[in-house]
Amino acid sequence: MSAPYAKLPAWADYGLIPLINLAVAFLVAGLVVMLVGENPIRAAAILVEGALGRGQNIAYTLYYATSFIFTGLAVAVAFHCSLFNIGGEGQAYVGGLGVALVCLAFDSVLPWWLVFPLAIAGAALFGAAWAFIPAYFQAKRGSHIVITTIMFNFIAASLMVYLLVNVLKPAGSQAPQTRTFLEGGQLPKLNFVLEALGFSVRSAPFNLSFLLALLAAFLVWVLIWRTRLGYEIRMRGFSPKAARYAGVSETKIIIIAMLISGALAGMMALNPVMGDQNRLQMDFVTGAGFVGIAVALMGRSHPAGIVPAAILFGMLYQGGAELAFEMPNISRDMIVIIQGLVILFAGALENMFRPSVQALFASLSPQAAGVEARQGEGG
Amino acid sequence: MAHTAIELNGISKSFGAVHANRNIDLKITAGTIHGIIGENGAGKSTLMSILYGFYQADSGRIQVAGKPASIKTPSAAIALGIGMVHQHFMLVENFTVLENVMLGAEGEALLNTSIAKARDELERLERDYGLEVDPDALIEDLPVGLQQRVEILKALYRGADILILDEPTGVLTPAEADHLFRILRQLKEEGKTVILITHKLREIMAITDNVSVMRQGAMVATRKTAETTVEELAELMVGRHVLLRVEKGEGRAGDVMLSVKNLTVKDSRGVTMVDDVSFDVRAGEIVGIAGVAGNGQSQLLEAITGVRQAVSGTVTLDGTPVELTGEADPVDLRKRGMAHVPEDRHHVGLVLPFEENENAMLGYHWQDKYLKGPLLDIEAIRDDARRKIEKYDIRPADCRLKTANFSGGNQQKIVLAREMEQDPKVLIVGQPTRGVDVGAIEFIHRRLIDMRDQGKAVLLVSVELDEIRSLSDRILVMFAGRVVGERGPEATEGELGLLMAGVEKKEAAE
Ligand SMILES: Nc1ncnc2c1ncn2[C@@H]1O[C@H](COP(=O)(O)OP(=O)(O)OP(=O)(O)O)[C@@H](O)[C@H]1O
Ligand SMILES: [Mg+2]
């Protein structure tokens, strides 16, 4: 059992602690930058400038954030059921197949706003289907979901390569990708919104699926905290024994939570496939499934935390790309290291500074700091 | 002249608006057994948690053996020779007894040498104090009564000089409690100091040297045990006169509502825990099942409520059979009128991280009154919780408070309120007053009798002989998985005690 935690005011819990974690992550990242002989302050400036400097950059940042919101929500929903879904990557990849099939079938006959709902359904359905198999094995046979979802990431990758090369590639084409979707398979861009705010955006992939992501975040909040299903998911997440006592079928709730998680991961594919590239191509997920884990951890599995965390990681992606471009000694891999550090401090080591901050608060105002009771200790 | 083991001066602790401890002074003489009593939520556990380093007092001073001590963590407390057996066990469920005892005191880097040493030490302790537990049994397979022993062994293993026991007898039968008291006396003889929190005044009278009474966070009195009475203590605790004896009229038993026939149940290791048990419970009667913890009562309850698979036998609820494959739908059983207060409120009956109102509907959350279309009707849920809080006097009266932050007795009331308010036909109750103060016991017993008088069939499993005797219309005694005897409420404690100890029926009847 853990030491009792003084309860922090919300602003410290959700604002101060993540900020401290971030600051430390950047400090360590700064050391790495110094090691390769660059000025860390200038690197930081380039990174922020690259993420937010101009309308163009902001649009890119938000484009990446869109993907991360979906995958972050996917991980969070499974977390609430105490399932660790590491398979967002594969689920998103297969979700892309759903999007592409819908677009290829309807892009010539329907306008985009009719294709869009079908594509959402396709993405969700395919993503959910890909999550179903590990979920089923976990629920029925107890095969650990972490292992099976990782395996399914690999299977998804192979499956998609096979399909792209042998089935979906137009005859005569060299590239392992589908044909480009027509108008009906292309989501409108949202760059005009930024322009309306006075930014100039030349061309950026920021598109309508961003709004869908925000809507999904709201709906996940409703699901988890305002529906019977969400109540049952949290019940099983906290206490499987109590859930069984309450009549929540373990098998059913595991499978449902994973289907929702997979559907959300699958919907991530809308953003790159229908919103940007307008075709299905190899490896379009580019790690967003894994970033989702960090986003969910940092956002404490709450949509209100996930959205800002996703934007932060969007900044790292976009700003990092600029940084790699501007500073010759900093390669793309270095950017991955910096992102990794943020994940490490903000996610995995989330509790590292918490006890000392709590001790500090407790010593500042002992009366105000209530105490979070430990699990299993009530009286 | 005996010196002072522990001295507390002006200890205060608040949780938000709740003053759990107000300006507490307490002196505990070394080599004595010191009792602490008080209503649920009086702040006893909080005070002990401060002493054990779980909580920090907002103000006040602690002295251990005459020296000022700052106890910031449990390890600091252990280093000062303070050991604690918690009200709610702190065991790793899927570890063995031995692993739990060693946990955090492994000593060396190489586990296998320390395991061997720990095993020797554990076996010595078990022998010396008569605390038999199989060192290789998994905690989750042990009944609560034995888990308790493991907790005591854990503290002894760490060489505690001052042993705090927070309601250790809640799960024990009088015979087991007597056994525990022999151990405590033995510890006292060796010069150790024991702090004993209990709701059972009889135990206070039997074993303590001094007793302190807490009420609403304050220390209201300290007495020499020899110079006080049960009545005085009860009144000091509650602040009013308490009925220590239940009053009930004749029961009027009606139709059979719950019928158990030839039920046999095995545990996860394949050991037969319930062996060919048959009985009926009729509308309007309370059938009590007495027995030493671990004689199959828990498995019996689980099989009847459909959560544990039975090997053979039948259970009928109001004329229709209950699914015994372990796949029974608890929701269906509830719809058919079976309510269940489980023995283990912490892991089964409640989800501790939930808000109180979320637990007030646990298991009944499918009911229309809690739903608004696909959504939860948050207002209705909270109103319902507030109503139960008021009716059952659950404190603090805050339906948004995290359930883990309620005191033990109030958590139990949350479960009881939920199940009783469903107006069930059959009420199955496991250990309804474990860890509950005298005032609340009076209330809960009253409610159980009311349920009976309203024509409910009540099956009561309890290790409290007093409780069984004062509530039941018929008493069944379980020993080693069998029902070894049935008696009326007039049966004497001695007679039941013999049955519970497995002494043959014939002899017991003589
Ligand atoms: N971590 C916490 N956060 C908020 N309130 C708490 C917390 N722990 C205890 N309380 C409150 O402090 C008061 C004292 O609780 P405590 O557990 O010390 O009572 P107790 O005397 O041990 O009761 P019981 O006999 O039921 O075990 C209660 O009102 C309880 O709800
Ligand atoms: Mg207590």
PDB file of C-alpha atoms in Angstrom, chain B residues 278-387:
ATOM      1  CA  SER B 278     -29.791 -28.849   3.674  1.00  0.00           C
ATOM      2  CA  PHE B 279     -32.110 -26.335   5.342  1.00  0.00           C
ATOM      3  CA  ASP B 280     -35.108 -24.109   4.704  1.00  0.00           C
ATOM      4  CA  VAL B 281     -35.752 -20.504   5.525  1.00  0.00           C
ATOM      5  CA  ARG B 282     -39.377 -19.452   5.807  1.00  0.00           C
ATOM      6  CA  ALA B 283     -40.987 -16.110   5.363  1.00  0.00           C
ATOM      7  CA  GLY B 284     -41.055 -14.266   8.643  1.00  0.00           C
ATOM      8  CA  GLU B 285     -38.196 -16.047  10.325  1.00  0.00           C
ATOM      9  CA  ILE B 286     -34.525 -15.460  10.887  1.00  0.00           C
ATOM     10  CA  VAL B 287     -32.366 -18.521  10.502  1.00  0.00           C
ATOM     11  CA  GLY B 288     -28.935 -18.034  11.986  1.00  0.00           C
ATOM     12  CA  ILE B 289     -25.884 -19.975  10.948  1.00  0.00           C
ATOM     13  CA  ALA B 290     -23.321 -20.095  13.694  1.00  0.00           C
ATOM     14  CA  GLY B 291     -19.827 -21.439  13.400  1.00  0.00           C
ATOM     15  CA  VAL B 292     -16.190 -20.627  13.765  1.00  0.00           C
ATOM     16  CA  ALA B 293     -14.957 -18.595  10.787  1.00  0.00           C
ATOM     17  CA  GLY B 294     -13.708 -20.853   8.022  1.00  0.00           C
ATOM     18  CA  ASN B 295     -16.108 -23.717   8.444  1.00  0.00           C
ATOM     19  CA  GLY B 296     -17.777 -23.218   5.099  1.00  0.00           C
ATOM     20  CA  GLN B 297     -20.159 -20.384   5.879  1.00  0.00           C
ATOM     21  CA  SER B 298     -18.581 -18.086   3.304  1.00  0.00           C
ATOM     22  CA  GLN B 299     -18.734 -20.699   0.573  1.00  0.00           C
ATOM     23  CA  LEU B 300     -22.296 -21.520   1.513  1.00  0.00           C
ATOM     24  CA  LEU B 301     -23.298 -17.883   1.061  1.00  0.00           C
ATOM     25  CA  GLU B 302     -21.444 -17.629  -2.221  1.00  0.00           C
ATOM     26  CA  ALA B 303     -23.097 -20.755  -3.608  1.00  0.00           C
ATOM     27  CA  ILE B 304     -26.585 -19.650  -2.575  1.00  0.00           C
ATOM     28  CA  THR B 305     -26.083 -16.254  -4.161  1.00  0.00           C
ATOM     29  CA  GLY B 306     -24.826 -17.878  -7.319  1.00  0.00           C
ATOM     30  CA  VAL B 307     -21.286 -16.519  -7.412  1.00  0.00           C
ATOM     31  CA  ARG B 308     -19.525 -19.751  -6.563  1.00  0.00           C
ATOM     32  CA  GLN B 309     -20.059 -22.994  -8.382  1.00  0.00           C
ATOM     33  CA  ALA B 310     -21.611 -25.799  -6.362  1.00  0.00           C
ATOM     34  CA  VAL B 311     -20.654 -29.429  -6.914  1.00  0.00           C
ATOM     35  CA  SER B 312     -24.117 -30.795  -6.269  1.00  0.00           C
ATOM     36  CA  GLY B 313     -27.397 -29.980  -4.631  1.00  0.00           C
ATOM     37  CA  THR B 314     -30.201 -27.531  -5.271  1.00  0.00           C
ATOM     38  CA  VAL B 315     -31.202 -24.131  -4.018  1.00  0.00           C
ATOM     39  CA  THR B 316     -34.706 -22.816  -4.580  1.00  0.00           C
ATOM     40  CA  LEU B 317     -35.728 -19.231  -4.161  1.00  0.00           C
ATOM     41  CA  ASP B 318     -39.454 -18.774  -3.699  1.00  0.00           C
ATOM     42  CA  GLY B 319     -40.137 -21.995  -5.551  1.00  0.00           C
ATOM     43  CA  THR B 320     -37.791 -21.536  -8.522  1.00  0.00           C
ATOM     44  CA  PRO B 321     -34.316 -22.996  -8.661  1.00  0.00           C
ATOM     45  CA  VAL B 322     -31.164 -20.915  -8.433  1.00  0.00           C
ATOM     46  CA  GLU B 323     -28.472 -21.527 -11.009  1.00  0.00           C
ATOM     47  CA  LEU B 324     -25.596 -23.245  -9.196  1.00  0.00           C
ATOM     48  CA  THR B 325     -22.962 -23.338 -11.914  1.00  0.00           C
ATOM     49  CA  GLY B 326     -21.347 -20.172 -10.609  1.00  0.00           C
ATOM     50  CA  GLU B 327     -22.797 -18.379 -13.627  1.00  0.00           C
ATOM     51  CA  ALA B 328     -26.005 -17.266 -11.974  1.00  0.00           C
ATOM     52  CA  ASP B 329     -27.078 -13.790 -12.922  1.00  0.00           C
ATOM     53  CA  PRO B 330     -27.030 -11.779  -9.703  1.00  0.00           C
ATOM     54  CA  VAL B 331     -29.306  -9.231 -11.323  1.00  0.00           C
ATOM     55  CA  ASP B 332     -31.878 -11.924 -11.985  1.00  0.00           C
ATOM     56  CA  LEU B 333     -31.646 -13.105  -8.386  1.00  0.00           C
ATOM     57  CA  ARG B 334     -32.170  -9.563  -7.180  1.00  0.00           C
ATOM     58  CA  LYS B 335     -35.182  -9.208  -9.453  1.00  0.00           C
ATOM     59  CA  ARG B 336     -36.551 -12.371  -7.918  1.00  0.00           C
ATOM     60  CA  GLY B 337     -36.246 -10.810  -4.498  1.00  0.00           C
ATOM     61  CA  MET B 338     -32.922 -11.944  -3.110  1.00  0.00           C
ATOM     62  CA  ALA B 339     -30.894  -9.272  -1.402  1.00  0.00           C
ATOM     63  CA  HIS B 340     -27.405  -9.979  -0.169  1.00  0.00           C
ATOM     64  CA  VAL B 341     -25.188  -8.223   2.351  1.00  0.00           C
ATOM     65  CA  PRO B 342     -21.851  -9.886   1.652  1.00  0.00           C
ATOM     66  CA  GLU B 343     -19.406 -10.746   4.396  1.00  0.00           C
ATOM     67  CA  ASP B 344     -16.599  -8.836   2.771  1.00  0.00           C
ATOM     68  CA  ARG B 345     -17.856  -5.335   2.310  1.00  0.00           C
ATOM     69  CA  HIS B 346     -14.534  -3.984   1.115  1.00  0.00           C
ATOM     70  CA  HIS B 347     -13.899  -6.153  -1.849  1.00  0.00           C
ATOM     71  CA  VAL B 348     -17.362  -7.369  -2.664  1.00  0.00           C
ATOM     72  CA  GLY B 349     -20.079  -5.202  -1.221  1.00  0.00           C
ATOM     73  CA  LEU B 350     -18.530  -1.843  -2.072  1.00  0.00           C
ATOM     74  CA  VAL B 351     -16.273  -0.246  -4.610  1.00  0.00           C
ATOM     75  CA  LEU B 352     -14.150   1.848  -2.274  1.00  0.00           C
ATOM     76  CA  PRO B 353     -12.951   4.452  -4.779  1.00  0.00           C
ATOM     77  CA  PHE B 354     -16.556   5.206  -5.783  1.00  0.00           C
ATOM     78  CA  GLU B 355     -18.519   8.093  -4.349  1.00  0.00           C
ATOM     79  CA  GLU B 356     -21.005   7.020  -1.705  1.00  0.00           C
ATOM     80  CA  ASN B 357     -23.975   7.547  -4.022  1.00  0.00           C
ATOM     81  CA  GLU B 358     -22.454   5.252  -6.619  1.00  0.00           C
ATOM     82  CA  ASN B 359     -22.278   2.494  -4.038  1.00  0.00           C
ATOM     83  CA  ALA B 360     -25.760   3.171  -2.769  1.00  0.00           C
ATOM     84  CA  MET B 361     -27.100   1.671  -6.008  1.00  0.00           C
ATOM     85  CA  LEU B 362     -24.455  -0.974  -6.645  1.00  0.00           C
ATOM     86  CA  GLY B 363     -26.115  -4.065  -8.051  1.00  0.00           C
ATOM     87  CA  TYR B 364     -29.408  -2.209  -8.552  1.00  0.00           C
ATOM     88  CA  HIS B 365     -28.084   0.299 -11.025  1.00  0.00           C
ATOM     89  CA  TRP B 366     -30.182  -1.243 -13.777  1.00  0.00           C
ATOM     90  CA  GLN B 367     -33.373  -0.089 -12.123  1.00  0.00           C
ATOM     91  CA  ASP B 368     -35.418   2.455 -14.042  1.00  0.00           C
ATOM     92  CA  LYS B 369     -35.413   4.929 -11.201  1.00  0.00           C
ATOM     93  CA  TYR B 370     -31.680   5.461 -11.607  1.00  0.00           C
ATOM     94  CA  LEU B 371     -31.801   5.878 -15.359  1.00  0.00           C
ATOM     95  CA  LYS B 372     -32.928   8.548 -17.766  1.00  0.00           C
ATOM     96  CA  GLY B 373     -32.890   6.847 -21.137  1.00  0.00           C
ATOM     97  CA  PRO B 374     -29.377   5.651 -21.762  1.00  0.00           C
ATOM     98  CA  LEU B 375     -27.983   8.032 -19.158  1.00  0.00           C
ATOM     99  CA  LEU B 376     -27.679   7.764 -15.410  1.00  0.00           C
ATOM    100  CA  ASP B 377     -30.088  10.051 -13.647  1.00  0.00           C
ATOM    101  CA  ILE B 378     -27.471  11.685 -11.453  1.00  0.00           C
ATOM    102  CA  GLU B 379     -29.986  13.733  -9.495  1.00  0.00           C
ATOM    103  CA  ALA B 380     -32.182  10.727  -8.769  1.00  0.00           C
ATOM    104  CA  ILE B 381     -29.147   8.677  -7.758  1.00  0.00           C
ATOM    105  CA  ARG B 382     -27.946  11.311  -5.326  1.00  0.00           C
ATOM    106  CA  ASP B 383     -31.399  11.934  -3.913  1.00  0.00           C
ATOM    107  CA  ASP B 384     -31.799   8.234  -3.353  1.00  0.00           C
ATOM    108  CA  ALA B 385     -28.416   8.089  -1.632  1.00  0.00           C
ATOM    109  CA  ARG B 386     -29.260  11.086   0.555  1.00  0.00           C
ATOM    110  CA  ARG B 387     -32.511   9.461   1.571  1.00  0.00           C
TER     111      ARG B 387
END
